[in-house]
């Protein structure tokens, strides 16, 4: 029996569907293909067995359905199934006893009675298929069950109370921003061209400025609200909206106006801040150059002071020294805060910031300024990033932002900070607000992604037991594993960042604690931005094809937030700063100790700080212990102390052998990065636990859900680093296994809380704007 060459396979298959005599065979044909488990030889065997009982006229049409070389397409199988179902609906219940009985009844309905030998053959094939015939027949004839709508049970805690707790002291600012951004004037554009998009983003920015939201962090005496906490809260909330708006807002009010505020003095504040805060004066923050991004100290733009006319000559010596990627530069900025090497009296004094006009009010580019558009980007295409070159542009002496250094009319340089290195780091340190803001925005974007993915996972069904409702995605352990540890980390970072924000505000208000805030901001910025990138991708995949559609927002979230890992300090570079900060913590006690002596000291001190591992603890696997924050913190502290002591030993050895410090640090670089990451992990767990311990809601429900959530986060972090912990004996194999089991158990336990946990982020539907996430 071979398919007739005279007819195409589809035609022959249609003939088979019409042939009354073949009706008995069709259920078996469908099951043979749909089951998907049969080898080509087995299909050929079934075909041969059927053909033996059929008259010649029926062999070819049936054979065309069972040709292993040309299997029926999915659409043809769907037609076959629909045929069987249509006819099967009218059959008595008894027809569902087996595939053979079903076939017999289908044939009978079309006036054909099976010969006993045919019946025997069908029965033998059914047996050979190894199926439960009754179940298969039922599955064929029964209508596909209509999927019951999923109505999630109420959250096992008070969602509104958690939302209020997450909002914290700046609740009113957040509520105000949510209302404003959810209004129709802030509705997202659908596939705008670049110019339309940029114009819209600028116009949104103007609306924020009109509402006084741009100048929240600027001093009252210069038109602001003097409220840096409100500025951070506004930034975090805007991060739920279009991220081009967020970045444009950040460049104008955070970097440009904030740069003048932090690095300038009264005359600069009076001259520029009111207009900058109202967005009457659009500006840029021009630090990065094509040739130097992370390495700011070696920027090449020059600012040479000329005492003859009291001006600085701002110059780009070669194309590699052009300012690059500068936000606001390609289209809107009229003024720029430009970082350049200050030179006076023939001596270089390092990188300083200057106010440089780049456009007239009409938008015309000023003489000596060259601006290029950076062109299309991976995301943030509503922001006009550009390159700026300076061809001996003269600016007055007063253009130097002189909080940390001044140049007298005769060219004499002076600074309250004697050491050039300290001056440089103090200058950059004042810009830490950008890092705090980007870290907050990253967690906000992770919240948006999780909110969309968890809501979808609560509704979407896929696969299930035959005849029953399909399974809700979030009931799959794999889905819980993908979403819940990331949700837990989002909460942990939220709490850690809330504390960082508070310390930053304190630093702004009373000037205390610069160093601590800088180190913490660098570490948390790196971890939070990586977390956002990872979470958005996981959420995108968790929504399948729907996740890929632009209307469901992941395309924008991914493309627009991706660069968070790079700007405001590249993450890898930042983590090295964190590690160096940890090493030099010891330096505080010993002032200007030589680097080698310092490493000797760190190695000995950190070495004694690394406690003996307690063999009972390394073996304990009971859930109570595994969920105990004390266990998480002690394991994380041990890892951090061990990494600190061991890297100090390695550095000491190299320095002792006469190696240059830079080379020694290079050889230990990955070790330093591991130290920094372990430090940030520990800090996040510590701060998050402290925040939750402080909860005093009356029914105590919030702690009941947040404690296991934080345990999930901590255990997932330990699980991720189980290799190192096993290597160093912090865990025994049984304990590593128990941690994995406990992570699964916590995912299952927290599954009913997932929806409430994302709803507590209080992101308005208008901002979320993903159809799959909205009722
Ligand atoms: C969309 C966008 C907007 C921006 N807006 C502004 C703006 O408004 N103003 C502004 O001044 N700048 C802006 N930037 C620039 C941004 O701050 C820089 O891109 C960033 O600092 C990184 O510099 P780079 O691009 O030169 O990368 P590089 O420093 O060359 O880094 C490239 C890679 O090398 C690695 N690397 C570098 N140094 C080390 C090291 N010591 N050890 C190990 N690895 C290392 C990094 O991890 C990175 O992976 C923007 C950039 C973008 C993309």
XYZ file of N, CA and C and ligand atoms in Angstrom, residues 251 255 285-288 292-294 324-327 377 380 385 563 566-568 570 572-573 576 669, ligand 1:
128
model
N 18.593 63.202 33.661
C 19.683 64.011 33.107
C 19.455 65.485 33.444
N 21.305 65.103 37.033
C 22.717 65.273 36.658
C 23.065 66.734 36.379
N 24.952 66.820 31.029
C 26.022 66.505 31.970
C 27.061 65.760 31.148
N 28.146 66.470 30.789
C 29.062 65.918 29.789
C 30.375 65.481 30.432
N 30.386 64.236 30.885
C 31.604 63.701 31.493
C 32.295 62.731 30.533
N 31.577 61.686 30.123
C 32.189 60.606 29.331
C 32.735 61.105 27.987
N 37.438 57.650 26.876
C 37.464 57.376 28.313
C 36.068 57.460 28.910
N 35.596 56.295 29.385
C 34.292 56.252 30.023
C 34.459 56.002 31.509
N 34.797 54.760 31.841
C 34.965 54.425 33.260
C 36.139 55.186 33.866
N 30.804 61.897 24.724
C 30.014 60.901 23.997
C 28.832 60.413 24.835
N 27.788 60.019 24.167
C 26.538 59.458 24.748
C 25.786 60.474 25.602
N 26.083 61.745 25.452
C 25.589 62.729 26.415
C 24.080 62.968 26.256
N 23.334 62.698 27.305
C 21.883 62.854 27.283
C 21.494 64.317 27.122
N 19.488 53.647 19.302
C 20.117 52.870 20.387
C 19.289 51.611 20.653
N 15.809 53.441 25.025
C 15.844 54.863 25.399
C 15.878 55.776 24.171
N 20.645 61.411 22.848
C 22.059 61.322 23.230
C 22.944 61.823 22.089
N 20.883 49.461 29.748
C 22.081 50.306 29.934
C 22.281 50.722 31.398
N 25.464 49.907 32.808
C 26.653 50.599 32.284
C 26.753 52.041 32.751
N 25.636 52.803 32.632
C 25.815 54.222 32.993
C 25.697 54.442 34.499
N 26.085 55.586 34.917
C 26.267 55.885 36.346
C 27.297 54.939 36.964
N 30.013 51.722 35.338
C 29.912 50.333 34.879
C 29.980 49.400 36.097
N 31.021 46.345 36.739
C 32.251 45.629 37.098
C 33.256 46.600 37.717
N 33.284 47.801 37.174
C 34.198 48.813 37.715
C 33.733 49.215 39.124
N 34.676 46.781 41.840
C 36.088 46.882 42.246
C 36.283 48.014 43.255
N 42.032 40.284 40.540
C 40.800 41.021 40.217
C 39.521 40.207 40.414
C 22.419 55.576 26.782
C 23.604 56.179 27.476
C 23.468 57.391 28.117
C 24.572 57.983 28.716
N 24.453 59.230 29.257
C 25.564 59.877 29.677
C 25.519 61.262 30.064
O 24.451 61.886 30.037
N 26.663 61.850 30.485
C 27.844 61.169 30.531
O 28.841 61.766 30.918
N 27.942 59.877 30.155
C 26.831 59.216 29.715
N 26.910 57.910 29.309
C 28.204 57.233 29.335
C 28.324 56.158 30.395
O 28.420 56.713 31.663
C 29.536 55.310 30.012
O 29.144 54.553 28.889
C 30.012 54.407 31.119
O 30.619 55.145 32.121
C 30.996 53.331 30.619
O 32.029 53.896 29.878
P 32.424 53.289 28.450
O 31.196 53.246 27.628
O 33.560 54.065 27.938
O 32.839 51.799 28.743
P 34.284 51.305 29.174
O 34.722 51.998 30.395
O 35.194 51.289 28.006
O 33.949 49.790 29.547
C 33.790 48.786 28.544
C 33.853 47.414 29.218
O 35.136 47.253 29.828
C 35.019 46.887 31.168
N 36.034 47.553 31.967
C 36.414 48.864 31.912
N 37.353 49.103 32.837
C 37.582 47.941 33.494
C 38.433 47.547 34.580
N 39.228 48.408 35.206
N 38.370 46.274 34.995
C 37.552 45.390 34.408
N 36.743 45.704 33.377
C 36.743 46.954 32.940
C 33.629 47.349 31.596
O 33.136 46.483 32.620
C 32.836 47.231 30.322
O 32.293 45.945 30.233
C 25.810 57.305 28.723
C 25.921 56.070 28.116
C 24.847 55.511 27.476
C 25.020 54.188 26.771
